[in-house]
mmCIF file of C-alpha atoms in Angstrom:
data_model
loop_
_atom_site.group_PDB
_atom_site.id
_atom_site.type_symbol
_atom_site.label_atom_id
_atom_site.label_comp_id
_atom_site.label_asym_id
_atom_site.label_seq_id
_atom_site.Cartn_x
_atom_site.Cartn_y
_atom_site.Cartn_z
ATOM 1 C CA UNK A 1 47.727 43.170 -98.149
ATOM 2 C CA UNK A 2 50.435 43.257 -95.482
ATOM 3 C CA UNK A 3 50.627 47.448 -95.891
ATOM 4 C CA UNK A 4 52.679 50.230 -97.661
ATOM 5 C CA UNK A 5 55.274 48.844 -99.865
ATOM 6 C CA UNK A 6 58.591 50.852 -100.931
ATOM 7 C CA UNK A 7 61.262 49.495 -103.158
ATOM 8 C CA UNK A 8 64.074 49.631 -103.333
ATOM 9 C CA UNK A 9 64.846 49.457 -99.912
ATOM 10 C CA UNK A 10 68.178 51.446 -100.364
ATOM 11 C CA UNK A 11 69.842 53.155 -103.353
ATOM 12 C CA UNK A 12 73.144 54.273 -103.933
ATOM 13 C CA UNK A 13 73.664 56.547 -106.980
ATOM 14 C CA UNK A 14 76.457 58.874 -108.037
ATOM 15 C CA UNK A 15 75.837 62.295 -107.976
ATOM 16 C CA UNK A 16 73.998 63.840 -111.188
ATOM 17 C CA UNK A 17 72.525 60.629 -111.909
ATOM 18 C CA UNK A 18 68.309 60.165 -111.840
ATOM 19 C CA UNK A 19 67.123 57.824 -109.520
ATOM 20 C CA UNK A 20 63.262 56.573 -109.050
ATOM 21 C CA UNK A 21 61.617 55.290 -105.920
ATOM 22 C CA UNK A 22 58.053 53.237 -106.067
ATOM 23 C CA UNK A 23 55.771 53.262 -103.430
ATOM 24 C CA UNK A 24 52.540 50.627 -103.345
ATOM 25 C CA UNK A 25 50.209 51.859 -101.040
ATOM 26 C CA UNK A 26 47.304 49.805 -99.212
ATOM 27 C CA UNK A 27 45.013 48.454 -101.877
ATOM 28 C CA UNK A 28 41.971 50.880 -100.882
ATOM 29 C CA UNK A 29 43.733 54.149 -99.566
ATOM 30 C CA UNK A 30 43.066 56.840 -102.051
ATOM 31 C CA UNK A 31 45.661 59.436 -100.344
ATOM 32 C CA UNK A 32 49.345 58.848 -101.261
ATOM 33 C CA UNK A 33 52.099 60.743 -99.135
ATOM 34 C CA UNK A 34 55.896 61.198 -100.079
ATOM 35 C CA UNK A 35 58.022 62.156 -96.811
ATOM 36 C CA UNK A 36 61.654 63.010 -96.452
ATOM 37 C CA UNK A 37 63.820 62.388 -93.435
ATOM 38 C CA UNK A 38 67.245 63.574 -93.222
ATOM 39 C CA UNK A 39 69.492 62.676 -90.291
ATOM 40 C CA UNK A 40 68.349 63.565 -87.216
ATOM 41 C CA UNK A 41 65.164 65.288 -88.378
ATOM 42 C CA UNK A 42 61.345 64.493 -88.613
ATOM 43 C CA UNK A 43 60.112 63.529 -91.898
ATOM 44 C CA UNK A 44 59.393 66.827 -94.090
ATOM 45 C CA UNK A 45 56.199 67.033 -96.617
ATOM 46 C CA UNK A 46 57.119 66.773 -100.345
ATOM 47 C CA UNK A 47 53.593 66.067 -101.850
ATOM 48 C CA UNK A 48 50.307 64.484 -102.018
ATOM 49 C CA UNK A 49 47.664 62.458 -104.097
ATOM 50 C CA UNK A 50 44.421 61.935 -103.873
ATOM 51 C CA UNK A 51 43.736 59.273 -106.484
ATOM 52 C CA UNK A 52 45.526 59.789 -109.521
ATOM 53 C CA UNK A 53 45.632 64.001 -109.018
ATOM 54 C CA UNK A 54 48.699 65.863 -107.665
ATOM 55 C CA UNK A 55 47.150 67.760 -105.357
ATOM 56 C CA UNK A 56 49.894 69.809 -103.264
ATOM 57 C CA UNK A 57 53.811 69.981 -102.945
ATOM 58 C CA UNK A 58 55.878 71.444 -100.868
ATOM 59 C CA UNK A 59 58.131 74.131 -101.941
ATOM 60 C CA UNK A 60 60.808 71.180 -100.844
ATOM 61 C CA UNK A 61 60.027 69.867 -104.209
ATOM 62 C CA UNK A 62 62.800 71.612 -106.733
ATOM 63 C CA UNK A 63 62.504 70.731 -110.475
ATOM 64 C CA UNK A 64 64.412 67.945 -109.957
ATOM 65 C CA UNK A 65 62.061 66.358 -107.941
ATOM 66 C CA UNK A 66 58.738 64.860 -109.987
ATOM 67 C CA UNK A 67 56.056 62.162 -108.626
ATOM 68 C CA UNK A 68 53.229 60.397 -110.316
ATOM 69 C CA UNK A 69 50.172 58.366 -109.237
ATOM 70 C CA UNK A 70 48.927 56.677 -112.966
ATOM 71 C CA UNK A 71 45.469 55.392 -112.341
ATOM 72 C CA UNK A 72 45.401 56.506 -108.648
ATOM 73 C CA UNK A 73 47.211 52.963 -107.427
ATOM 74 C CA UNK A 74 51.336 52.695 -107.068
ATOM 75 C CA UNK A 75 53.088 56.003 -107.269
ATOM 76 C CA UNK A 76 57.033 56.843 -108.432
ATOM 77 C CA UNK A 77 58.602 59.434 -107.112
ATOM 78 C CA UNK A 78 62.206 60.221 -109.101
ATOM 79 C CA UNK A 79 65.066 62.551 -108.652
ATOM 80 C CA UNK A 80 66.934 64.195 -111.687
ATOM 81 C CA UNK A 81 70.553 65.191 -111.600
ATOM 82 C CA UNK A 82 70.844 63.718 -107.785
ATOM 83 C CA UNK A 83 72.994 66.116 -105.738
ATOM 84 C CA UNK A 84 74.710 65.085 -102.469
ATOM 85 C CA UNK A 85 71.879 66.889 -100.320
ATOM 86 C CA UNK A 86 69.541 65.004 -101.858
ATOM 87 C CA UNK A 87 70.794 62.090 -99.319
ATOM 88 C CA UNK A 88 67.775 61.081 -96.986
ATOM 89 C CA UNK A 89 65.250 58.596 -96.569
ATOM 90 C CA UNK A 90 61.943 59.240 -98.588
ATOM 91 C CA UNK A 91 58.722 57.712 -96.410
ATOM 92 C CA UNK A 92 55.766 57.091 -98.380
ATOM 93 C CA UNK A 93 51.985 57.035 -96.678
ATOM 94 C CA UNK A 94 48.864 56.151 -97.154
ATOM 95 C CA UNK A 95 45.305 56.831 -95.954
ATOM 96 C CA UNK A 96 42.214 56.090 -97.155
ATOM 97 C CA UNK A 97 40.084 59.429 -96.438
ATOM 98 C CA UNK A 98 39.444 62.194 -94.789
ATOM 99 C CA UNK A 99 37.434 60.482 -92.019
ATOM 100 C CA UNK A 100 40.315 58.300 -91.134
ATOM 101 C CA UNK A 101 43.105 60.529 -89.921
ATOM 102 C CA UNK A 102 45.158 57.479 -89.548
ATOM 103 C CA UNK A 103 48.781 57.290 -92.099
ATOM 104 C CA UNK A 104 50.175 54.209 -92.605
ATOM 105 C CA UNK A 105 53.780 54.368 -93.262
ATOM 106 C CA UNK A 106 56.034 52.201 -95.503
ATOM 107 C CA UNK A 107 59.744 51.462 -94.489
ATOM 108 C CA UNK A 108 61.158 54.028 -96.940
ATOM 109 C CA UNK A 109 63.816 54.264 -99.403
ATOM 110 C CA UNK A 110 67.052 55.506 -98.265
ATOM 111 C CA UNK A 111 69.166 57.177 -100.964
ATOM 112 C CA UNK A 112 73.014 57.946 -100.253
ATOM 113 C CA UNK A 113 74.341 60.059 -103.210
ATOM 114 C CA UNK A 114 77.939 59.450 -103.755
ATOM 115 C CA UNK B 1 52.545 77.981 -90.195
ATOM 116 C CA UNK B 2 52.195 75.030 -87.754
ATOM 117 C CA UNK B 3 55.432 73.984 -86.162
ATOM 118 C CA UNK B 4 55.567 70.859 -83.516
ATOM 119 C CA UNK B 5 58.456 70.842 -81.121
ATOM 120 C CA UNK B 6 60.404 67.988 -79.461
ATOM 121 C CA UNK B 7 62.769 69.507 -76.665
ATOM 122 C CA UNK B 8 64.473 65.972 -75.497
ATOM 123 C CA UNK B 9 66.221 64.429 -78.617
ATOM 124 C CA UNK B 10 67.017 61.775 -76.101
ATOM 125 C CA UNK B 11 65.271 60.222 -73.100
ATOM 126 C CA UNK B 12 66.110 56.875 -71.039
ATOM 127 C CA UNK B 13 64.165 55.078 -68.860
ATOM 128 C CA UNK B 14 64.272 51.583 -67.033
ATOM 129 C CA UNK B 15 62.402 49.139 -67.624
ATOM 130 C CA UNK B 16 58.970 48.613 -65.815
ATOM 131 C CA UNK B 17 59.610 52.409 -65.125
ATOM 132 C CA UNK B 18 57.608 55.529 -66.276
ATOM 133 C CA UNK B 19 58.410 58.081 -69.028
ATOM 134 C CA UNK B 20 57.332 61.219 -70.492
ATOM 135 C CA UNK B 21 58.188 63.070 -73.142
ATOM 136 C CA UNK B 22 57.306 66.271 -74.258
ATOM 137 C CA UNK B 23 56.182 68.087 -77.453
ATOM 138 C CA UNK B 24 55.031 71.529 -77.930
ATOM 139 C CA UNK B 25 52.945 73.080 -81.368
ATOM 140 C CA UNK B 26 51.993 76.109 -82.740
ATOM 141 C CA UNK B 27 48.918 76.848 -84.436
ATOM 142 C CA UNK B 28 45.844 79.649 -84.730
ATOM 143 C CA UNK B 29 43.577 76.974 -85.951
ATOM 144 C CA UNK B 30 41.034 75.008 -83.485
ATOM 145 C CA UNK B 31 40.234 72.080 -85.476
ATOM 146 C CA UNK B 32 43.005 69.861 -85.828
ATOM 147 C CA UNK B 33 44.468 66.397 -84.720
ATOM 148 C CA UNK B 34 47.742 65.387 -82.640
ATOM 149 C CA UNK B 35 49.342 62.062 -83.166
ATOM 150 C CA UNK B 36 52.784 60.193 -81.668
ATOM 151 C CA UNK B 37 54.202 57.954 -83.642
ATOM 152 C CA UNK B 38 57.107 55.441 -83.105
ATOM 153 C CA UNK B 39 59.664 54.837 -85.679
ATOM 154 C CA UNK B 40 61.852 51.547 -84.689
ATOM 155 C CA UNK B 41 65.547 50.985 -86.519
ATOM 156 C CA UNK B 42 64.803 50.190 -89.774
ATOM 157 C CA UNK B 43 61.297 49.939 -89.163
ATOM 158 C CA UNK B 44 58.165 51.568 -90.620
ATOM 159 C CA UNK B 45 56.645 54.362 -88.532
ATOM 160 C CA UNK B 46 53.731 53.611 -86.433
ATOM 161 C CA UNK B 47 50.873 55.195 -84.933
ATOM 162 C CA UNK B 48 51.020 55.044 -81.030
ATOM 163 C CA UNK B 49 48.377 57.468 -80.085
ATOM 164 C CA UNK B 50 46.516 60.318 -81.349
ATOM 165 C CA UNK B 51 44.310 63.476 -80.278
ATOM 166 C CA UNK B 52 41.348 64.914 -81.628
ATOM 167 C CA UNK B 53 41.526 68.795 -80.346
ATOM 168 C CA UNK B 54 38.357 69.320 -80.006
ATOM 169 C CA UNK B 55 37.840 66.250 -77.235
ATOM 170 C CA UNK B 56 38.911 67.099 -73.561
ATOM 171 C CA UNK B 57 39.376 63.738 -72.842
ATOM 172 C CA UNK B 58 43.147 62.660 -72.742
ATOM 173 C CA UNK B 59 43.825 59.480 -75.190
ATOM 174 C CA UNK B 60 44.594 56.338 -74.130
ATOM 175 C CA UNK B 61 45.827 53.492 -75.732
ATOM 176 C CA UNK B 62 47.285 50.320 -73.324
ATOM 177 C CA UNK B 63 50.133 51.483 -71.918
ATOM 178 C CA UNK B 64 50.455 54.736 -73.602
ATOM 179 C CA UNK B 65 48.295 58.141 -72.741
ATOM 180 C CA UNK B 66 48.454 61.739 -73.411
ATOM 181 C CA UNK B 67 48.291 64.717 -71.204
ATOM 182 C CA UNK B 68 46.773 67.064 -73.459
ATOM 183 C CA UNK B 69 46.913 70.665 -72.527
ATOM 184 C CA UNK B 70 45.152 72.697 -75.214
ATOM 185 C CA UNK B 71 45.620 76.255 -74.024
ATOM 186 C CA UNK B 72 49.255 75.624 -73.073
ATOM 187 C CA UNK B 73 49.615 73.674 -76.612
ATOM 188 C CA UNK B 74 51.284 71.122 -75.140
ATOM 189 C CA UNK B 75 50.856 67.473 -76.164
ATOM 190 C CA UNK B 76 52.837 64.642 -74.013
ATOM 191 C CA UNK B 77 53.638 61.095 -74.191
ATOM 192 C CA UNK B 78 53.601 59.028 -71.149
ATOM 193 C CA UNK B 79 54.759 55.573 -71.552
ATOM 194 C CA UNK B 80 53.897 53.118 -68.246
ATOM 195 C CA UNK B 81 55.417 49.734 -67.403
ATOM 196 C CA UNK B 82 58.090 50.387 -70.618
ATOM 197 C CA UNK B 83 59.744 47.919 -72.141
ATOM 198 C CA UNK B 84 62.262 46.821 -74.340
ATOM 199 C CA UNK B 85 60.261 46.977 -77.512
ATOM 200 C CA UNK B 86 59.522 50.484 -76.912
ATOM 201 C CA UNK B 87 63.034 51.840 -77.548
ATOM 202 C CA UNK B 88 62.867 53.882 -80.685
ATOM 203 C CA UNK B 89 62.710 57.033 -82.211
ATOM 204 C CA UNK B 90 58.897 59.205 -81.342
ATOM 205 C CA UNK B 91 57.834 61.642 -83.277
ATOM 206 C CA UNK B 92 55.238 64.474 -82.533
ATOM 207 C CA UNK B 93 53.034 64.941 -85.438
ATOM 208 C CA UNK B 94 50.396 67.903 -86.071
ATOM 209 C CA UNK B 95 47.409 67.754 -88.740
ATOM 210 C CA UNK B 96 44.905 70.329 -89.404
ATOM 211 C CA UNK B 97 41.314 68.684 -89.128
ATOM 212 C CA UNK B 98 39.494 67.078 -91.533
ATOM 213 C CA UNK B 99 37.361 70.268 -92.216
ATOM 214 C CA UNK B 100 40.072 71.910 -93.572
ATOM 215 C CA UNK B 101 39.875 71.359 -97.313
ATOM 216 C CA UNK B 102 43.688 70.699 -97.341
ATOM 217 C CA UNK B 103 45.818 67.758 -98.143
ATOM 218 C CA UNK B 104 46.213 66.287 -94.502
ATOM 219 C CA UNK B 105 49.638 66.275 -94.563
ATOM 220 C CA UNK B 106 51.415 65.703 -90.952
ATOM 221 C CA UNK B 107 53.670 68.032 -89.318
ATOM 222 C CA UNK B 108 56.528 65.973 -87.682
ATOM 223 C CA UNK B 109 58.662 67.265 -84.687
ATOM 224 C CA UNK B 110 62.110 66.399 -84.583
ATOM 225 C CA UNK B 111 61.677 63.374 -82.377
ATOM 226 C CA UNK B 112 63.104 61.767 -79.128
ATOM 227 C CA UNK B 113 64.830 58.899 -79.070
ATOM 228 C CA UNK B 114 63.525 56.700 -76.216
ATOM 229 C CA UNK B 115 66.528 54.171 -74.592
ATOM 230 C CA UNK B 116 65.225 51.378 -72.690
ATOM 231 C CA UNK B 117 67.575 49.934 -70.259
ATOM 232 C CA UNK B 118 67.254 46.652 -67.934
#
């Protein structure tokens, strides 16, 4: 396991189209973070799993915005009706439990709406 | 709320040469954690360092250490002997302790980018 995996890499999408990100975290980490980073900015809280369970989101998370963990392993994260602000790089994280404060990143998935 | 702060969006140092930079947070709880992590172009994030609150002892890790000021809330980065690999972006992160019952989500500040020059 070489660490947290994010494809695609980069996506391009008009504007009002949906768009869906995957994130593969490390094999044993129950925790799964999704992270957004706009331009210039520290990455921002959208939401969290432990296992398969959607346990907190940020009020960053409009309607648009959902994110699943099926059977506590990859997770998706997908934007409907993509608006121009929605531009940003989306960092997903991984830990395995409360013991080990330690969040392992993967490289993200930058999304330019056009 | 907690809220981290990163006053130097930019810092420069030579190489071999010393650097600190600075990060201030906000928070009225006592049991919580304080990490830096370095984000390199196009690069994953990566944990540098990190701070249990409740230890006095500043963190140390190779080249990197923390002065950790508790009462002042003030968490800094000093980077000895830098070099070019450590040019990147550093982020301040905050995260309430493990205690908590909540998600463990981090707390980023807005980050300094770090320019190492020859």
């Amino acid at each position: 396991d070489t660490g947290v995996s994010q494809n695609p890499r980069h996506k391009i999408t008009k504007r009002g189209q949906n768009v869906t990100f995957r994130c593969d975290p490390i094999s044993e980490h129950n925790r799964l973070y999704w992270y957004r980073q706009t331009l210039g900015q520290g990455p921002e809280f959208l939401t969290y799993f432990q296992n398969e369970a959607q346990l907190e989101k940020s009020r960053l998370l409009s309607d648009r915005f959902s994110a699943e963990r099926p059977k506590g392993s990859f997770s998706t994260l997908e934007i409907q009706r993509t608006e121009q602000g929605d531009s940003a790089m989306y960092l997903c994280a991984s830990s395995l439990d409360p013991a080990n404060t330690e969040a392992f990143f993967g490289q993200g998935t930058r999304l330019t709406v056009v | 709320a907690q809220t981290v702060t990163q006053s130097q969006p930019e810092m420069s140092v030579q190489e071999a040469e010393t650097v600190t930079l600075s990060c201030t947070y906000d928070t009225s709880e006592s049991d919580y954690y304080l990490f830096w992590y370095k984000q390199p172009p196009s690069r994953q994030m990566i944990l540098v360092i990190r701070q249990e609150a409740y230890k006095q002892q500043n963190a140390t890790e190779n080249r990197f250490s923390v002065n950790f000021q508790k009462a002042a809330k003030s968490f800094s980065l000093k980077i000895s002997d830098s070099q070019l690999g450590d040019a990147a972006m550093y982020f301040c992160a905050y995260r309430r302790g493990i205690n908590t019952g909540t998600a463990s989500k981090l707390t980023f500040g807005t980050g300094t980018r770090l320019q190492v020059t020859l």
